[in-house]
Short mmCIF file of C-alpha atoms in Angstrom, two decimals:
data_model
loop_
_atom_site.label_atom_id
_atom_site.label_comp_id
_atom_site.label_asym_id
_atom_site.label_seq_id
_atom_site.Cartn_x
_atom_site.Cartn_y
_atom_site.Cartn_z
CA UNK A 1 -8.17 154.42 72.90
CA UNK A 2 -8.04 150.73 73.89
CA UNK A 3 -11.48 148.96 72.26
CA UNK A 4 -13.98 148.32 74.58
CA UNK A 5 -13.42 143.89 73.31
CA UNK A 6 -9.52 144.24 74.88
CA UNK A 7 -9.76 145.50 77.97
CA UNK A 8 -12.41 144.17 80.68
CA UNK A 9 -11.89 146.38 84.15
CA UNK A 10 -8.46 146.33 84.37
CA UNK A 11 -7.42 143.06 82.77
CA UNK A 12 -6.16 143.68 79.55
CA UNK A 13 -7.16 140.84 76.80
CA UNK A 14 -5.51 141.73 73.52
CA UNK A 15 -1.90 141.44 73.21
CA UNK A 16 -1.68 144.32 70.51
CA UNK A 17 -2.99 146.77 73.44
CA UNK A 18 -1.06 145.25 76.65
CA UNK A 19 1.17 148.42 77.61
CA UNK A 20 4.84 147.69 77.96
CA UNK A 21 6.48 147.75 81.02
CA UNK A 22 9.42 147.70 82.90
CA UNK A 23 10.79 146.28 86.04
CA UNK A 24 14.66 146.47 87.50
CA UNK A 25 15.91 143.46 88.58
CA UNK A 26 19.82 142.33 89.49
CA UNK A 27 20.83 145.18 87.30
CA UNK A 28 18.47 145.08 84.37
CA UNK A 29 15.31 147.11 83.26
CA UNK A 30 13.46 144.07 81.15
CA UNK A 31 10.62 145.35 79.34
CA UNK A 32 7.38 142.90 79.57
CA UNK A 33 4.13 142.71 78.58
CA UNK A 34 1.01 141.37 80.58
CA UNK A 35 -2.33 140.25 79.82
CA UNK A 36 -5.00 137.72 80.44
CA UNK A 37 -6.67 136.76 83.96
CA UNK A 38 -5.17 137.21 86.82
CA UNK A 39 -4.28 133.57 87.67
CA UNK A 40 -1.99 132.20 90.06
CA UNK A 41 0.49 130.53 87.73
CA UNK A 42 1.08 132.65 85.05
CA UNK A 43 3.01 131.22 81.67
CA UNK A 44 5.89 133.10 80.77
CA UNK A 45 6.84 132.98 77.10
CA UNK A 46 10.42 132.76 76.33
CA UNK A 47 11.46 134.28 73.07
CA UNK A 48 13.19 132.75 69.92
CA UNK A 49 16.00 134.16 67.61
CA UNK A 50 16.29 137.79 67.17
CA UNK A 51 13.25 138.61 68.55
CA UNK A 52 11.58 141.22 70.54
CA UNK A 53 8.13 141.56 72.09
CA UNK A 54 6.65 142.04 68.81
CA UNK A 55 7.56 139.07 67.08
CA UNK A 56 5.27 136.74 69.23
CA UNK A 57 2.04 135.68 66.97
CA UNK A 58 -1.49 137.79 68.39
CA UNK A 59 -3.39 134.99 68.10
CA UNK A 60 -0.75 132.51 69.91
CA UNK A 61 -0.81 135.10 72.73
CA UNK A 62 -4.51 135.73 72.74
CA UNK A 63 -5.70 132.42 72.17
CA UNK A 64 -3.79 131.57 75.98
CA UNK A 65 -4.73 134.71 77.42
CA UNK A 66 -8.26 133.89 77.10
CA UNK A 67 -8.17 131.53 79.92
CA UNK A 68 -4.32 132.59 81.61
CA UNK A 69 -2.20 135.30 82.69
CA UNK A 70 0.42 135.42 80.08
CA UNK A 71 3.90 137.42 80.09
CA UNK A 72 6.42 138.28 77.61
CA UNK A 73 9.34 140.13 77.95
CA UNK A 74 12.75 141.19 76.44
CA UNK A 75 15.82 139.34 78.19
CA UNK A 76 18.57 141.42 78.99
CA UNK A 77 20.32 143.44 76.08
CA UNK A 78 17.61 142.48 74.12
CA UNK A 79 14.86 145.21 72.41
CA UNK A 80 13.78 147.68 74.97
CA UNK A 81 15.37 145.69 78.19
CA UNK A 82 19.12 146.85 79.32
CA UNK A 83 22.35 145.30 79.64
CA UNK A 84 24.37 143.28 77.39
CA UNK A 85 23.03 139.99 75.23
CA UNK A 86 24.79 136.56 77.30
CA UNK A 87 26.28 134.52 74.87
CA UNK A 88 24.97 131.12 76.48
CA UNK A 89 21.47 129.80 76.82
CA UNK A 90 22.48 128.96 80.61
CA UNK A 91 23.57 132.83 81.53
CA UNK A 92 19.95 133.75 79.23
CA UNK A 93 17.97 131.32 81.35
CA UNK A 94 19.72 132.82 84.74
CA UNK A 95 18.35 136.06 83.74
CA UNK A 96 14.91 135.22 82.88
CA UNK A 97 14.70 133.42 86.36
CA UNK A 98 15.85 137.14 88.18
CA UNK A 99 13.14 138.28 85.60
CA UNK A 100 10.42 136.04 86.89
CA UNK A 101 11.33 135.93 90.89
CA UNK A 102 11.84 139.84 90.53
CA UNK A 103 7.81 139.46 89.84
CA UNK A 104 7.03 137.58 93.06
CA UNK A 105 5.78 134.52 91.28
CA UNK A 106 7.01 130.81 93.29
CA UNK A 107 5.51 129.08 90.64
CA UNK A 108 5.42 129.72 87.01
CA UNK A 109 4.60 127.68 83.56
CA UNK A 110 7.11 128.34 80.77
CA UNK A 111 6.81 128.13 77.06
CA UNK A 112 9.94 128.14 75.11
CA UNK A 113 9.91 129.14 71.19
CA UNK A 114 13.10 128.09 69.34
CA UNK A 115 15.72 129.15 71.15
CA UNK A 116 13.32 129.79 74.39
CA UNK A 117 12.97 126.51 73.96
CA UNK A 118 16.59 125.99 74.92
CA UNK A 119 16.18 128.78 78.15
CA UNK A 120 13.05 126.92 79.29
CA UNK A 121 15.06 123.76 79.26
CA UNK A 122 17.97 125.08 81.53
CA UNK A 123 15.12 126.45 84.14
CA UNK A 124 13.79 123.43 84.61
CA UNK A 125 17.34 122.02 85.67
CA UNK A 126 18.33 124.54 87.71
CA UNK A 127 15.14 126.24 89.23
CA UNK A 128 12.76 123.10 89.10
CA UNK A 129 10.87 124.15 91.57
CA UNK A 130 9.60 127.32 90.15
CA UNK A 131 8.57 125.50 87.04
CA UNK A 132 4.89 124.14 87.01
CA UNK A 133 4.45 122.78 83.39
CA UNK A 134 6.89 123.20 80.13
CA UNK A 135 5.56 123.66 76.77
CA UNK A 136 8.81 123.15 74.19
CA UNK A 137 7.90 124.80 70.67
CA UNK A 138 10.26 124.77 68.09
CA UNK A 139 13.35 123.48 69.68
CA UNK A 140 15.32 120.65 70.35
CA UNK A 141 18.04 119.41 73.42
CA UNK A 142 22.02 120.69 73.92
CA UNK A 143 23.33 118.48 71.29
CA UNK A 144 20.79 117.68 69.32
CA UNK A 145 20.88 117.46 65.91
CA UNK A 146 21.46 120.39 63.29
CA UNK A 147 21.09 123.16 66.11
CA UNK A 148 24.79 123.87 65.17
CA UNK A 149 23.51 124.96 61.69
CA UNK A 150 21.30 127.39 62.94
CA UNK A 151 23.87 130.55 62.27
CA UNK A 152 24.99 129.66 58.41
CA UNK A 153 20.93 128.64 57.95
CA UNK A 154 19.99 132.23 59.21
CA UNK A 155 22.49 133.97 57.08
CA UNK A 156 21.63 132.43 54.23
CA UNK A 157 17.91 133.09 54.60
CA UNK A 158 18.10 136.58 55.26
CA UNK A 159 20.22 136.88 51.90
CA UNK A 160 17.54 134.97 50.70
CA UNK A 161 15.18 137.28 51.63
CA UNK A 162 17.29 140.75 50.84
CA UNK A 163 17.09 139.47 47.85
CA UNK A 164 13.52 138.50 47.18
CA UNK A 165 12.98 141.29 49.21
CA UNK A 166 10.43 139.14 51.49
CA UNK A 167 10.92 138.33 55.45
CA UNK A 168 13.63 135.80 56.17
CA UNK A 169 11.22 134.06 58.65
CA UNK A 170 9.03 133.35 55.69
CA UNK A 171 11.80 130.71 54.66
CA UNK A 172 13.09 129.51 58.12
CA UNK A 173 9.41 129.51 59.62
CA UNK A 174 7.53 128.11 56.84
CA UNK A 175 7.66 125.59 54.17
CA UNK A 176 7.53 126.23 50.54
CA UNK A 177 4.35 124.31 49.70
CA UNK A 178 1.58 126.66 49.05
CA UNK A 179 0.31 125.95 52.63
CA UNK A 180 3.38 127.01 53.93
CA UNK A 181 3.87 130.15 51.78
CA UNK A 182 0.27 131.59 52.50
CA UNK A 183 0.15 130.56 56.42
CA UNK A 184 3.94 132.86 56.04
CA UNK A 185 2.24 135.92 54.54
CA UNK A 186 -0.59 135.72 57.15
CA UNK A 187 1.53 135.36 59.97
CA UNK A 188 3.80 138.02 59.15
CA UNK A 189 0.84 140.34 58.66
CA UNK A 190 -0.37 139.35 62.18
CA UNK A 191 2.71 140.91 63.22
CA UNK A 192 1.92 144.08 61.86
CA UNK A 193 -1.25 144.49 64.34
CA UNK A 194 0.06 146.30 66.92
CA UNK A 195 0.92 150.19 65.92
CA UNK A 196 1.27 151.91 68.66
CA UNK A 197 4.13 151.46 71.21
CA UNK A 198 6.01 148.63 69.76
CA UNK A 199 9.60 147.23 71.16
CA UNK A 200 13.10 148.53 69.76
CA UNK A 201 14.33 145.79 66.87
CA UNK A 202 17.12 143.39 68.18
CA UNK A 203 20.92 145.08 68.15
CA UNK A 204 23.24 143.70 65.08
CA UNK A 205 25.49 142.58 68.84
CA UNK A 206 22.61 140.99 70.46
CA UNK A 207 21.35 139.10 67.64
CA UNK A 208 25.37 138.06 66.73
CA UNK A 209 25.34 136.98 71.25
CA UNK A 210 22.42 135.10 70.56
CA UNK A 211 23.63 132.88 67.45
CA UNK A 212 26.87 132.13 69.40
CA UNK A 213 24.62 130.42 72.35
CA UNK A 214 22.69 128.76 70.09
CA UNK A 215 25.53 127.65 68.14
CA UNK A 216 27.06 126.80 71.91
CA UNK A 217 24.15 124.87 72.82
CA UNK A 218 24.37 122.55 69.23
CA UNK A 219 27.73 121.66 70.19
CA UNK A 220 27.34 120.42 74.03
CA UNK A 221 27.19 117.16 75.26
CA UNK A 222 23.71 115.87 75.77
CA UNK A 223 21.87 116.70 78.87
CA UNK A 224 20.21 114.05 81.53
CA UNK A 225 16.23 115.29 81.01
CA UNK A 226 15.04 112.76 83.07
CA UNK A 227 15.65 115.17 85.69
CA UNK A 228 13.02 117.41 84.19
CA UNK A 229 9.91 115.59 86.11
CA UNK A 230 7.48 118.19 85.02
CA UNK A 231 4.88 117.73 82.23
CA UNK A 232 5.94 118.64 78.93
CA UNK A 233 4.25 119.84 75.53
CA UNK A 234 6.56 118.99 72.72
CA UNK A 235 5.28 120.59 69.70
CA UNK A 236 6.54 121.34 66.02
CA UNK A 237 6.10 121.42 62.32
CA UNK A 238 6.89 118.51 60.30
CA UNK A 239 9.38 119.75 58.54
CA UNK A 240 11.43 122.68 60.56
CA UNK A 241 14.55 123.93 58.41
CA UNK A 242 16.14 125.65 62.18
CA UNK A 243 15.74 123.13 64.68
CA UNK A 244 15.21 119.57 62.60
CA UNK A 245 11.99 117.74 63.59
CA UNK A 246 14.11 114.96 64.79
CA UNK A 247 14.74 116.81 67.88
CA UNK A 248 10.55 117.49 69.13
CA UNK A 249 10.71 113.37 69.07
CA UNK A 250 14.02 113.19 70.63
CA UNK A 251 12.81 115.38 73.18
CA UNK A 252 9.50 113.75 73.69
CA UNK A 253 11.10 110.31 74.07
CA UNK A 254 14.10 111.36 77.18
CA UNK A 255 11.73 113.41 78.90
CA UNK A 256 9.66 111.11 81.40
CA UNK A 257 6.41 113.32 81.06
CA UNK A 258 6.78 114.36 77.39
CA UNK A 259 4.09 114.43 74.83
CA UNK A 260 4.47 115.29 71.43
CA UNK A 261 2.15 117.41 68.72
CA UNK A 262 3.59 117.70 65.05
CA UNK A 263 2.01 119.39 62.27
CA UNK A 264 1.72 118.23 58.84
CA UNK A 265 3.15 120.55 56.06
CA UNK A 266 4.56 123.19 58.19
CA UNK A 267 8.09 124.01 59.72
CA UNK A 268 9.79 126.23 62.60
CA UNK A 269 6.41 127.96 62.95
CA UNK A 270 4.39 125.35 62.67
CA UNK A 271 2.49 126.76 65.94
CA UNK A 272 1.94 129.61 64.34
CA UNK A 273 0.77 128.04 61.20
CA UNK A 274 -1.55 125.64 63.42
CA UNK A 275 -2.49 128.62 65.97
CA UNK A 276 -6.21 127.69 66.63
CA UNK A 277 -5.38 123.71 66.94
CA UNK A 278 -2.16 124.76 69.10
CA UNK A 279 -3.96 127.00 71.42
CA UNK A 280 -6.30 124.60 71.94
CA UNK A 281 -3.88 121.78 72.63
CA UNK A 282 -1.94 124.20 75.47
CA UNK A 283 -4.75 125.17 77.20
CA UNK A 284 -6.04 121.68 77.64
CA UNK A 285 -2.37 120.48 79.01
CA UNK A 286 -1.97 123.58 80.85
CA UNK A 287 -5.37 123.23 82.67
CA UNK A 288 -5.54 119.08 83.36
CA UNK A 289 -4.61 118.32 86.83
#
């Protein structure tokens, strides 16, 4: 039974109780989760690294679903949703445009995590018109600096962690201050909420697909954002291992309506670290006119 707190009428408010469901769309079944109001523009999360639905934060998701209609899903080959993994963020962010059309929305707001990030960033290029607002979490441009390190720096971590025998995002989301380490163990425990119905873990082929487009992506030339007239949210930790801090300013600076949020003593997750003061933060941007 759903508690009485998560569900109002029909409108689902906790994400550890939204149902998963599925919708075909040019050849794929994605898998997607729904919750919050039912409000014109909804914001679509895009996902980061090796992740499926149940890797976003509760409180992240909740914390926007208070006041929006918020969607996740599984791109194609990835978790529960069919197909094979693309191995570039441009054929990733072509999908998650069928995705969002094969909804009926004409008007969306995107965040990007990490390497949704990189997706929401390609949209925006080549679909600007179904892109309201951006909020960039996490990530950094084609190019930008590091991004190429992302595959050795996720190896290396998750030897780290087989043999500490803790969660490799506790070293490539966190920082090793005692801040950093507790804010890890409570995150990763928020990830534990949900019991019942969660996704299918990422595919050893998938998650390989998806470090090749990253690794792609660190390696282009740099993109013209000054194309990208929306507003954007720029927002990261201080000191992110994955996608070097450098990048959030970098970003902030080429892109004409870009404002930027960094924590102090956090990393890669420093919006999940900084949920309350993030949450906050989004829904103001995403609600000023």
């Amino acid at each position: 039974m759903n508690d009485s707190q998560d569900v109002r009428g029909d409108i689902v408010t906790s994400y550890k109780n939204a149902p998963t469901r599925t919708l075909a769309a040019g050849g794929v079944t994605f898998a997607y989760r729904e919750l919050g109001p039912r409000s014109d523009v909804p914001v679509v999360f895009l996902t980061h690294l090796a992740a499926v639905l149940d890797n976003w934060d509760p409180r992240v998701v909740d914390g926007i679903a208070a006041k929006r209609r918020v969607i996740t899903f599984d791109n194609r080959g990835v978790g529960a949703s069919s197909g094979s993994t693309p191995r570039t963020i441009a054929a990733m962010a072509k999908d998650a445009v069928t995705f969002i059309r094969a909804l009926g929305f004409e008007q969306v707001d995107l965040h990007g995590f990490s390497m949704g990030g990189m997706v929401a960033q390609v949209i925006a290029q080549t679909d600007p018109g179904l892109v309201r607002k951006l909020i960039l979490t996490g990530t950094g441009p084609a190019g930008g600096e590091g991004i190429k390190n992302v595959t050795w720096l996720s190896h290396l971590d998750t030897v780290r962690g087989l043999f500490t025998l803790q969660d490799p995002k506790q070293f490539l989301f966190f920082t090793r201050t005692t801040g950093g380490r507790r804010a890890g163990k409570e995150f990763l425990g928020r990830l534990k909420e949900r019991t019942q119905g969660r996704d299918k873990a990422i595919s050893p082929i998938s998650y390989s697909n998806q470090l090749k487009a990253i690794h792609r992506w660190g390696l282009e030339r740099p993109q013209d954002l000054s194309v990208i007239r929306q507003p954007v949210l720029v927002a990261n930790g201080e000191s992110d291992r994955m996608v070097p801090s450098q990048n959030s300013h970098d970003l902030a600076r080429r892109l004409p309506n870009g404002e930027l949020v960094i924590y102090p003593d956090a990393g890669h997750g420093g919006i999940f670290q900084f949920h309350q003061q993030f949450v906050e933060t989004a829904l103001e941007f995403l609600e000023r006119q």
